[in-house]
Structure formats: structure tokens, C-alpha cells
Short mmCIF file of C-alpha atoms in Angstrom, two decimals:
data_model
loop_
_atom_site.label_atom_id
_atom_site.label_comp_id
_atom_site.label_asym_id
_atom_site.label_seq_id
_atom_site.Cartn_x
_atom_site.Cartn_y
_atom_site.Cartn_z
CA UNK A 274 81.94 -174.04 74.20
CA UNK A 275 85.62 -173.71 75.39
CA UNK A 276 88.30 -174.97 72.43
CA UNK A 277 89.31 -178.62 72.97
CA UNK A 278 93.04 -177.56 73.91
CA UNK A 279 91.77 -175.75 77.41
CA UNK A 280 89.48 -178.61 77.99
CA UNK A 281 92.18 -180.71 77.43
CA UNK A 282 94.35 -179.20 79.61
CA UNK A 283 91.72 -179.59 82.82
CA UNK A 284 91.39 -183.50 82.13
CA UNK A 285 95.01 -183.95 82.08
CA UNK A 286 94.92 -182.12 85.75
CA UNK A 287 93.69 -184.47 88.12
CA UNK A 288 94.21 -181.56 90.86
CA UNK A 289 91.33 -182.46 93.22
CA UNK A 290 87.39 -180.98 93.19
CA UNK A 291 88.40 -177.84 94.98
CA UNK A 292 90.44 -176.67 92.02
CA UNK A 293 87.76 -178.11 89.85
CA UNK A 294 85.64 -175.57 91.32
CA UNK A 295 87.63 -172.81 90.78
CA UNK A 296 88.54 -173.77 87.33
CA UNK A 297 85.05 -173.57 86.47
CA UNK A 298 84.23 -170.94 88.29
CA UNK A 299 87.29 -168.75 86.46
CA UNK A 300 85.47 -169.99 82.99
CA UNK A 301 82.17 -168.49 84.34
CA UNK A 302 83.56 -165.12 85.68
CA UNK A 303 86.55 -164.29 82.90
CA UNK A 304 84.10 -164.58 80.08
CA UNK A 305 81.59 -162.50 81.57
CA UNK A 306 84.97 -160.33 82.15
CA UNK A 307 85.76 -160.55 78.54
CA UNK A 308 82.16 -159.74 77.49
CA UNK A 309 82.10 -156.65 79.29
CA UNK A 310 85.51 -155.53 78.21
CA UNK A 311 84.18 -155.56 74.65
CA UNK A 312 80.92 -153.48 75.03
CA UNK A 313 81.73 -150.91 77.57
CA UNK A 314 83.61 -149.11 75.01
CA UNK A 315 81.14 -150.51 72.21
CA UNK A 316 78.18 -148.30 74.48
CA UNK A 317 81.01 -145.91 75.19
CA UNK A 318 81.32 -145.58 71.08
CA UNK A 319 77.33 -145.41 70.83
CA UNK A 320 77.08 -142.42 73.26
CA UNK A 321 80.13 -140.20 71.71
CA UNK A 322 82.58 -140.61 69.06
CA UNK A 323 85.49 -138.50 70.50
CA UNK A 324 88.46 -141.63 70.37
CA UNK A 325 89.38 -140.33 73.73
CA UNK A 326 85.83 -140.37 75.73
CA UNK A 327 85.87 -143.96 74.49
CA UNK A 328 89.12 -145.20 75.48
CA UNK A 329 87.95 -143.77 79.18
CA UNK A 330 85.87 -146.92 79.33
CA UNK A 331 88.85 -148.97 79.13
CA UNK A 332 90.73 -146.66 81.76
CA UNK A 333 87.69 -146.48 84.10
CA UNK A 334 87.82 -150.35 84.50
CA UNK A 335 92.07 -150.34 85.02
CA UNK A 336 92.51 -147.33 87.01
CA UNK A 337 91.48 -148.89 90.34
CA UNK A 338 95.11 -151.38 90.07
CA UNK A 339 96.73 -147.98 90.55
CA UNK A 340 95.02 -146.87 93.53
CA UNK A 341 94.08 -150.07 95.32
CA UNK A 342 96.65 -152.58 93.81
CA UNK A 343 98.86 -153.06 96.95
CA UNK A 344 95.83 -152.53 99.65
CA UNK A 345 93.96 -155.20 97.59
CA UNK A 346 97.21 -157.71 98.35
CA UNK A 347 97.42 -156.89 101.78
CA UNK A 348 93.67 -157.54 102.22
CA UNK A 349 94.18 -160.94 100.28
CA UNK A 350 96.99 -161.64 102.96
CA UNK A 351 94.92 -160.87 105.87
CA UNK A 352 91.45 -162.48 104.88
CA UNK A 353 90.14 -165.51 103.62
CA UNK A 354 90.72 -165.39 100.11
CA UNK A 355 87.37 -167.45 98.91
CA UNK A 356 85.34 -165.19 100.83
CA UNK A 357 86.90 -161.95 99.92
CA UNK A 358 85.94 -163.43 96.15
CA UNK A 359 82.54 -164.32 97.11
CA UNK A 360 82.10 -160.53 98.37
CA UNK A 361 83.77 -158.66 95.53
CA UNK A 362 81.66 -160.74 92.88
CA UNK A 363 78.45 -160.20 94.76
CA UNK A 364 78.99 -156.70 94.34
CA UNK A 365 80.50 -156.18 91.02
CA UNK A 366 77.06 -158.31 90.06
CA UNK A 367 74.95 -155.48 91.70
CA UNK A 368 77.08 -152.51 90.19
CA UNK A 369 76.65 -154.21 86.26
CA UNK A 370 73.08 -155.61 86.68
CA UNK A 371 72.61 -151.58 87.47
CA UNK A 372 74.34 -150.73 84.57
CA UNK A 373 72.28 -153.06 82.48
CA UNK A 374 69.10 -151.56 83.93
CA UNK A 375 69.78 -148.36 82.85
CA UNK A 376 70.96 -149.43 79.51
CA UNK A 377 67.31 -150.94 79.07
CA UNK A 378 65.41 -148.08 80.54
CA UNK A 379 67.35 -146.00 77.43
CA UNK A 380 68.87 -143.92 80.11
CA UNK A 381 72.73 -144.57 79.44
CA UNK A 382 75.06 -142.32 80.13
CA UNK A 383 79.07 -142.11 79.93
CA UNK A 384 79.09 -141.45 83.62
CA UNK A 385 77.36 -144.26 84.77
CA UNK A 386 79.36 -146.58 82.23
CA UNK A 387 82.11 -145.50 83.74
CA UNK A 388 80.87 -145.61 87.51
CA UNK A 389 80.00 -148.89 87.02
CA UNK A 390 83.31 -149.88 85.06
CA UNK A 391 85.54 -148.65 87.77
CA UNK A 392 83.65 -150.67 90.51
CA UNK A 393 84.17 -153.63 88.22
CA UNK A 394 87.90 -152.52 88.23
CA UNK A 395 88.01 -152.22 91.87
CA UNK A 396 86.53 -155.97 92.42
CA UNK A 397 88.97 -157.28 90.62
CA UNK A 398 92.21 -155.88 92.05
CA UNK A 399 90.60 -158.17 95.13
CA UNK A 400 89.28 -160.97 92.67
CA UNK A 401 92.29 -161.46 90.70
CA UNK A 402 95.14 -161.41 93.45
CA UNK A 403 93.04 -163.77 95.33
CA UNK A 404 92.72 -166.23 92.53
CA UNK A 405 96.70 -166.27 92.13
CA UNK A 406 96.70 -166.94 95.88
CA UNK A 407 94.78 -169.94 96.05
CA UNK A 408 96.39 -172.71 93.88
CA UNK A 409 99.31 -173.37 96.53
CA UNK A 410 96.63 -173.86 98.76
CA UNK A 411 94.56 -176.52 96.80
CA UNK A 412 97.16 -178.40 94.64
CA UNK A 413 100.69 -179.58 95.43
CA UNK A 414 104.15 -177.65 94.37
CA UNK A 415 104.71 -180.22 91.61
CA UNK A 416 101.32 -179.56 90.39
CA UNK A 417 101.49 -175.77 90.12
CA UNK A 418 102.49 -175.21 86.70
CA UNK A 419 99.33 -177.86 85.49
CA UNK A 420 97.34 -175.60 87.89
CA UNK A 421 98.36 -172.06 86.53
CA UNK A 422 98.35 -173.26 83.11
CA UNK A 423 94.64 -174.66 83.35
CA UNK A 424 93.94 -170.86 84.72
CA UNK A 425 95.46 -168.91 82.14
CA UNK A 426 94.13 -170.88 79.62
CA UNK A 427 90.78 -170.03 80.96
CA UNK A 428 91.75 -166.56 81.39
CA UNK A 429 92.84 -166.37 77.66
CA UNK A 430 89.86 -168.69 76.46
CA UNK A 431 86.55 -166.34 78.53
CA UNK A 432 88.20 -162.93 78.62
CA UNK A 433 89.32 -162.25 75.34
CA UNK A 434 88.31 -165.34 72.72
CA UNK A 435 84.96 -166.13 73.80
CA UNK A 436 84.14 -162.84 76.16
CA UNK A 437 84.43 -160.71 73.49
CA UNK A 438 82.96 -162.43 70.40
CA UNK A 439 79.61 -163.10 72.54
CA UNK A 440 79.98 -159.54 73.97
CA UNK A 441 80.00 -157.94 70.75
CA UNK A 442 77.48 -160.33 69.32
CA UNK A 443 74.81 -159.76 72.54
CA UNK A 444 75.81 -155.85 72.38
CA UNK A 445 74.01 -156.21 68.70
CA UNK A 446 71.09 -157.81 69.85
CA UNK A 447 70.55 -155.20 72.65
CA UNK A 448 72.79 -153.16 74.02
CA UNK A 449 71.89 -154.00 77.79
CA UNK A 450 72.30 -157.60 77.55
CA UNK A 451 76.47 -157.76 77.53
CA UNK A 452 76.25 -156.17 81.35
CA UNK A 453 72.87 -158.08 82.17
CA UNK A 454 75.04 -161.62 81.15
CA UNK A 455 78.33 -160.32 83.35
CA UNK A 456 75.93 -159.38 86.21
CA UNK A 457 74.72 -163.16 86.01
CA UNK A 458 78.53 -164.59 85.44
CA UNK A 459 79.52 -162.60 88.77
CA UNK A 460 76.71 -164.61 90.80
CA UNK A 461 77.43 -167.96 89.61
CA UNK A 462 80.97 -167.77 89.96
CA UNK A 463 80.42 -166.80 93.28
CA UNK A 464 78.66 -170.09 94.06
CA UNK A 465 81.48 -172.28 92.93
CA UNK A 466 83.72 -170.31 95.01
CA UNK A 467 81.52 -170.65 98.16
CA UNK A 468 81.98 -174.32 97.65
CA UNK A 469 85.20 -174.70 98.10
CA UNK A 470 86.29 -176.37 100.96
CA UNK A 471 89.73 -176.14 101.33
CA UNK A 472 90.63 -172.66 102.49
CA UNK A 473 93.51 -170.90 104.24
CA UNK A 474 93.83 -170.88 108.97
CA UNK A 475 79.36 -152.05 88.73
CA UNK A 476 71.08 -139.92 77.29
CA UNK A 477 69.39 -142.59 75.51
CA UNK A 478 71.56 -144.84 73.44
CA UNK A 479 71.84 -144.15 69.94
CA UNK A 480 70.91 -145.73 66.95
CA UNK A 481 73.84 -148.03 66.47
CA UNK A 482 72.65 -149.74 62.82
CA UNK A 483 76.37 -148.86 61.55
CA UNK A 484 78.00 -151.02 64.81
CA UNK A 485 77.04 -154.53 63.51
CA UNK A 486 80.09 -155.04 61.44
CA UNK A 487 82.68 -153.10 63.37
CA UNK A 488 81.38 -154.77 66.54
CA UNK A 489 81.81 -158.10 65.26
CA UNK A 490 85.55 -157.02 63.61
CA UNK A 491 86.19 -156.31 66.62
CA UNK A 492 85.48 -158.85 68.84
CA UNK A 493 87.20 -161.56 65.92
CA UNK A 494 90.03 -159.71 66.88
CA UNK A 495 90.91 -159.64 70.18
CA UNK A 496 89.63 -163.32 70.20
CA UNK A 497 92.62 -164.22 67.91
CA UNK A 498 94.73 -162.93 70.66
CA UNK A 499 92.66 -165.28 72.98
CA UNK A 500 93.27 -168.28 70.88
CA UNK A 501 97.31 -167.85 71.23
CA UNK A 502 96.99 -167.38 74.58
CA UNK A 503 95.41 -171.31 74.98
CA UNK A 504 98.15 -172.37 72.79
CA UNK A 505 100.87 -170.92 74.94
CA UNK A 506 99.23 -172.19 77.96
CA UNK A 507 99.01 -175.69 76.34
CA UNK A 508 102.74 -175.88 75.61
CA UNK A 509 104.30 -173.41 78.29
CA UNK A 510 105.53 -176.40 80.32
CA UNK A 511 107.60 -177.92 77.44
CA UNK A 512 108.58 -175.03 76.12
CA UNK A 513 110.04 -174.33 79.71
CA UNK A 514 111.84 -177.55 80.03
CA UNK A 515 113.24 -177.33 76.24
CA UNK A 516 114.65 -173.53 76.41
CA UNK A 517 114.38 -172.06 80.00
CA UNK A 518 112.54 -169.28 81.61
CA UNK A 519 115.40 -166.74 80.71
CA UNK A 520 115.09 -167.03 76.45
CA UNK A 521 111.41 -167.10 76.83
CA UNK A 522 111.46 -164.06 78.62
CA UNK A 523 114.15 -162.35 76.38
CA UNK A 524 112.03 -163.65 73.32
CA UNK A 525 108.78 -162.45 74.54
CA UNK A 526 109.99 -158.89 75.00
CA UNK A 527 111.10 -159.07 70.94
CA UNK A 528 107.24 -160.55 69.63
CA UNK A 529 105.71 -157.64 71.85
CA UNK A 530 108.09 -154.73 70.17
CA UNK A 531 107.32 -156.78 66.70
CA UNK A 532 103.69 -157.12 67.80
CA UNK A 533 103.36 -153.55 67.45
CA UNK A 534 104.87 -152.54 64.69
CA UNK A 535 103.15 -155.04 62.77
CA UNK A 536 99.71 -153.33 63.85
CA UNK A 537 100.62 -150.39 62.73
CA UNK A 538 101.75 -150.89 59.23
CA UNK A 539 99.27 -153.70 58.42
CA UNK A 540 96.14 -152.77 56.87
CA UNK A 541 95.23 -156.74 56.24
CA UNK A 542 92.56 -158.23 58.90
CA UNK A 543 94.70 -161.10 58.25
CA UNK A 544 97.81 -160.01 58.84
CA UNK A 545 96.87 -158.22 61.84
CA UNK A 546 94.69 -161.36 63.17
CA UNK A 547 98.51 -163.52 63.10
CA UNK A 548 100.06 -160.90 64.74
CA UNK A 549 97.72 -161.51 67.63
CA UNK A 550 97.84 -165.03 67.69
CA UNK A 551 101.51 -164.90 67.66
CA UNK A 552 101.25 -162.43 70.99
CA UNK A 553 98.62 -164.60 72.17
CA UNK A 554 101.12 -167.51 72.15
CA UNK A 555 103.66 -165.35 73.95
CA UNK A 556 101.09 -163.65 76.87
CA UNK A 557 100.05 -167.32 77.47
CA UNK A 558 103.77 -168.47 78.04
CA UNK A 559 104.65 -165.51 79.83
CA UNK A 560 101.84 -165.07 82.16
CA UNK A 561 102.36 -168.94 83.85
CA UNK A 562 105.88 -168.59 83.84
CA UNK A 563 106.21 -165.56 85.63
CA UNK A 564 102.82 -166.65 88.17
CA UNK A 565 104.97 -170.28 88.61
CA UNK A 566 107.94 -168.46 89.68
CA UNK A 567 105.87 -165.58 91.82
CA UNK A 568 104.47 -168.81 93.90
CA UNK A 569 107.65 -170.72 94.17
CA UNK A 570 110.01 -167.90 95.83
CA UNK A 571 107.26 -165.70 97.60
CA UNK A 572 106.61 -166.53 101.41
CA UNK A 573 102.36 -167.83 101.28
CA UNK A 574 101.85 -164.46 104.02
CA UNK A 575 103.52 -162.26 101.41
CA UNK A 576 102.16 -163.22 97.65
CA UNK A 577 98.64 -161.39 97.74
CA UNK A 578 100.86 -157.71 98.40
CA UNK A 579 103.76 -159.24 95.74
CA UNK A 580 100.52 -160.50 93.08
CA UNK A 581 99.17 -157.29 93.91
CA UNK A 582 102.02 -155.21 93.08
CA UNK A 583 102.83 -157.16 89.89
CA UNK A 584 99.29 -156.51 88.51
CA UNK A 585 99.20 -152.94 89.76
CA UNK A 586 102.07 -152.54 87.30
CA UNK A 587 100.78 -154.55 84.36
CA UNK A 588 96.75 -153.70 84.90
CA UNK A 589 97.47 -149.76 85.79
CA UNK A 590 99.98 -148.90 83.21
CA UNK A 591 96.81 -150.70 80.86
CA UNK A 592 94.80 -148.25 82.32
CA UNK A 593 97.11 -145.22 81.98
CA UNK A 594 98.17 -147.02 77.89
CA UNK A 595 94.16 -146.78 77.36
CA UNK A 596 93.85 -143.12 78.24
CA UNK A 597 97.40 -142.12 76.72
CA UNK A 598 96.20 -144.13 73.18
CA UNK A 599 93.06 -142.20 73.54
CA UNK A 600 95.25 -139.00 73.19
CA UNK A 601 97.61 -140.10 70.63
CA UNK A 602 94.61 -141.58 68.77
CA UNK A 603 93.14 -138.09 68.82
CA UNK A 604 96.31 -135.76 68.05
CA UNK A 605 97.89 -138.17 65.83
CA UNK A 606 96.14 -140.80 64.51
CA UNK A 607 94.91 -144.13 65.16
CA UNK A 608 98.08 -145.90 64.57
CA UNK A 609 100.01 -143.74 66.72
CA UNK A 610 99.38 -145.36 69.61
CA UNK A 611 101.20 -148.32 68.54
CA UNK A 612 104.91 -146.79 67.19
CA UNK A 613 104.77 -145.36 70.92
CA UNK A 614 103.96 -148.51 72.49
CA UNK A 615 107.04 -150.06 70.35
CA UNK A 616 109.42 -147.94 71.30
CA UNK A 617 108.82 -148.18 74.95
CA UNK A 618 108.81 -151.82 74.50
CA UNK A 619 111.90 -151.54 72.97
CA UNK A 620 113.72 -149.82 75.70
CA UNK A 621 112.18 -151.82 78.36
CA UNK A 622 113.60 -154.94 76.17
CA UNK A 623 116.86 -152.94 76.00
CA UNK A 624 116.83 -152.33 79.91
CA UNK A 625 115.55 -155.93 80.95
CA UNK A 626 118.16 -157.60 79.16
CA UNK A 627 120.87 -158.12 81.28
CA UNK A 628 118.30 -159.09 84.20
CA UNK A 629 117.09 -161.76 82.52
CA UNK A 630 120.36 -163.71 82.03
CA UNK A 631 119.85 -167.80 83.49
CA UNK A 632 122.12 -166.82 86.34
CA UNK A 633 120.49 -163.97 87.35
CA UNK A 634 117.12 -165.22 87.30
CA UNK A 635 118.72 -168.33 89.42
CA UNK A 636 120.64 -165.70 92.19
CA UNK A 637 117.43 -164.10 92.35
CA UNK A 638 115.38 -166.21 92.92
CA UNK A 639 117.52 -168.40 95.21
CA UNK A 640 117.85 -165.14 97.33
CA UNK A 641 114.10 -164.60 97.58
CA UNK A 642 113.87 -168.48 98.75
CA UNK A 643 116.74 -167.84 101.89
CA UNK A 644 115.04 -164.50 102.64
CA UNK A 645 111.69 -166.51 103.12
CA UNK A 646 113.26 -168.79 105.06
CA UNK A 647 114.68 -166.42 107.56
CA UNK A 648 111.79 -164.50 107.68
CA UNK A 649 110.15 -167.66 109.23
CA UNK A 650 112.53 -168.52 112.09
#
């Protein structure tokens, strides 16, 4: 069951039965998402224990934003964007429900995790851009933060709170079930989408008796991050109107250096379980801020290439962070991953700074709003 705060969120957002639909079918498809994240590199960590091998799960699934990021967009531009969801989920259901067969038939192997993982990666540079892309078409400009809010949440609710403590839970009861469940998620969100009416002119497995607790750890984890990513979607809008996109921006770049360098000194679950609620809060507020702003300035013909390009960046340097922390993890240690990831967070923040001054954000995106409009005469 979703937490109250996202359900509350979708009854305050009359928004019509089209985005009703997609609501529900983003609920549907991220937590199959999120369930899947959490046991490919659970079978990954079954098959082999080399830290790197396993972290190639993760990169298998992100690589595909750096090679088909900015065709996805400009296919998203071109084509109906319910249908080229319909499509893409149809087939990511065929490439897991394969993966899940072979999991059964004790015939996994690390190359077929990852075949199957980098379709799934592939559908979604499509999937995802599309789904940004579709909320100016079914609710009103004044309704568009209510709209992206009620996504994210969503987003932060299936994909990484309840997505990965049912993954890691249905991973212990067999491993096949976790891609058997996403195979089913990918079919029934493609229903809901189909419905919409208002649309735009993916060796045997080992024992794994030790997994059960680390599994579970695991998953209670990255769900904390999930459960500051509702909050943040539930008080983004105030937040926006109280201190302005500029200072949450500015701020946000801080709790991610902090974030961190928290997770690598802490050796408290607890500790580290705040840490992620507090990034939650801030990847919740960040995300609809910077979507709201995407839609308001970008030209409708343009923002599946501009969506695309902005998750190529985020999505493929996830992938390339998964493989790189796979290395450092190996050379280093398993906390070196994270004093690398703060200091490049802290030059980014030292970088970004100036860029994110009120005025600048205003030029900018007052600039992007005349270009549209000549690009239209």
C-alpha cells in the first residue's frame, strides 16, 4: 500500500481521468522498476562475489541513457508518446519474463542478467522521457507542479521505498519471482496507458541461505531514501513559494556533498538510514523543480530531445558512478566510492554556484521563453 502522503497528494489533484491513468499506471510500472533494481544485483551477488561483476548489473540497466538518451527524445518528439510507452513496456515485459524463466529453470547466468537489464535500460530512455512529456498535454500550466509532484512522489514511493523492500523480500522467497512480478508490472501499466485518451496531433543460482538478512538491509535502505523523496514531493510547492528555486538548488548541492560523507564515516544503520531520508527530501524537491521549469521554458516539439538530454546526464553518469564504484570498491574499499563521489559533488557545487543566482535562473529562463517564441513565427 502506497504511504498516505502520496495518496494524499493524488486526491488533492483533481487533474482529470487521463492523468489518473497515468498516475496509476506510474505506481504499477516504477515499483516493478524498483523491484528489479534491487535483485538484479541481489542475483548478480548470488552468481559471483567480485564487487565489480556486481555493480555491472547496475551499469547494464543505465548504460543505454548514454547511447540512446538523445535518439530516445527525438523519437518522443516525433511519435505518439502513449504508444511509444505501450511498445517499450510490452517489450521490456518479454525481455524480464525471459529473465525470470531462466532464473526458474536454474539456468542464470551474469550474461543474461545483464542482457536482459540493458533492454530494460533501453525501454526506459523511451518510457521515462515520454512520461515527462505528457503532463502538459493532459493537465493545465497552473496545474503542472500538482501534476509532477503526484509523479515523483510515485516515482520515489514504487522505485525505491516499496520496489525494493518487496524486491528483496520476493528475491528470498525465490529468486525468479522479482523479474516474474516486473514482467507482470510492464503489462499492466501498459493497459492504463492504452487508455488514455487524450494524446498529442529484458550456471545455476547458488545457495543464497546467507542473503536473507543482507537482502532485507538492503532494501530498508534505499527505501528510507524513498520515503524522503514523498516528503519532498509533498512540500516542494511551499517550499518553492517560501525560499525560491535558486536556494533550493544551492542547498541541495550542500545535503548531496554532506550525504556522502556521512555514508562513509557512519557505521550506524541509523545514522546512515537519516542520511537518506534527508537526501530523499532533497531528490524529491529537486527532481519537480527542475521537471516544472524544463516544461515551462521548453517549446512542446523540443522537450522529449531536452528530457532526454537531462536524463542522459543524470541516468548515464549513474551508470558510469555504478561501474566506477565497482572499481573503487575493489581497489580501495567499500567506502571509497563515496569520498570520490563527495568531492566531485563538491566541485560541481563550487562550479554551479554562480549559475544558480535568482537572476540568473530568471535571464535564463526568460531567454529560453523568447527563443520559443521566435522559433514559432
Amino acid at each position: 500500500m502506497l504511504p498516505s502522503a502520496a495518496v494524499a497528494v493524488w486526491k488533492r489533484s483533481p487533474l482529470g481521468r487521463d492523468y489518473r491513468r497515468l498516475w496509476v499506471a506510474n505506481v504499477v510500472s516504477v515499483t516493478g522498476d524498483g523491484v528489479t533494481v534491487t535483485a538484479g544485483p541481489l542475483l548478480a551477488a548470488s552468481i559471483t562475489h567480485d564487487p565489480l561483476l556486481v555493480a555491472g548489473a547496475l551499469f547494464a540497466q543505465q548504460l543505454p541513457w548514454l547511447i540512446f538518451g538523445p535518439l530516445s527524445g527525438a523519437l518522443v518528439d516525433r511519435l505518439e508518446p502513449t504508444r511509444l510507452i505501450v511498445i517499450v513496456d510490452l517489450l521490456r515485459a518479454a525481455a524480464v519474463g525471459g529473465l525470470a524463466a531462466s532464473v526458474f529453470a536454474g539456468r542464470a547466468h551474469l550474461a543474461a542478467l545483464y542482457g536482459a537489464l540493458f533492454i530494460l535500460g533501453v525501454g526506459s530512455t523511451v518510457s521515462d522521457t515520454a512520461v515527462l512529456s505528457l503532463p502538459p498535454l493532459l493537465v493545465g500550466p497552473d496545474d503542472l507542479v500538482r501534476a509532477n509532484a503526484g509523479l515523483q512522489g510515485v516515482l520515489f514511493v514504487g522505485a525505491d521505498l516499496v520496489g525494493p523492500l518487496l524486491g528483496a523480500y520476493l528475491f528470498v522467497l525465490a529468486a525468479g519471482l522479482p523479474f516474474a512480478f516486473d514482467a507482470a508490472t510492464f503489462v499492466v501499466g501498459a493497459a492504463l496507458i492504452a487508455s488514455i485518451r487524450r494524446r498529442r496531433a529484458t550456471h545455476p543460482v547458488p545457495d543464497r541461505t546467507g542473503l536473507r538478512q543482507g537482502a532485507v538491509g538492503y532494501g530498508v535502505l534505499l527505501a528510507c531514501g524513498a520515503a524522503g523523496g514523498v516528503i519532498g514531493t509533498v512540500i516542494v510547492k511551499r517550499l518553492l513559494a517560501w525560499f525560491g528555486t535558486s536556494l533550493l538548488l544551492r542547498v541541495g548541492l550542500i545535503i548531496e556533498c554532506a550525504t556522502h560523507v556521512s555514508l562513509a564515516l557512519t557505521h550506524r544503520p541509523w545514522v546512515a538510514a537519516l542520511t537518506l531520508v534527508i537526501f530523499g527530501v532533497h531528490g524529491g524537491v529537486w527532481n519537480v523543480a527542475t521537471v516544472t521549469l524544463r516544461q515551462k521554458v521548453v517549446p512542446e516539439q523540443l522537450l522529449g530531445r531536452v528530457n532526454s538530454v537531462y536524463n542522459t546526464f543524470s541516468t548515464g553518469g549513474f551508470a558510469l558512478g555504478s561501474l566506477v564504484g565497482g572499481l573503487l570498491a575493489r581497489g580501495f574499499g567499500l567506502t571509497a566510492p563515496f569520498w570520490v563521489a563527495a568531492a566531485a559533488v563538491a566541485v560541481v557545487a563550487i562550479l554551479a554556484w554562480r549559475l544558480f543566482t535568482p537572476g540568473r535562473l530568471t535571464t535564463e529562463a526568460e531567454a529560453s521563453a523568447n527563443c520559443a517564441e521566435c522559433g514559432s513565427l
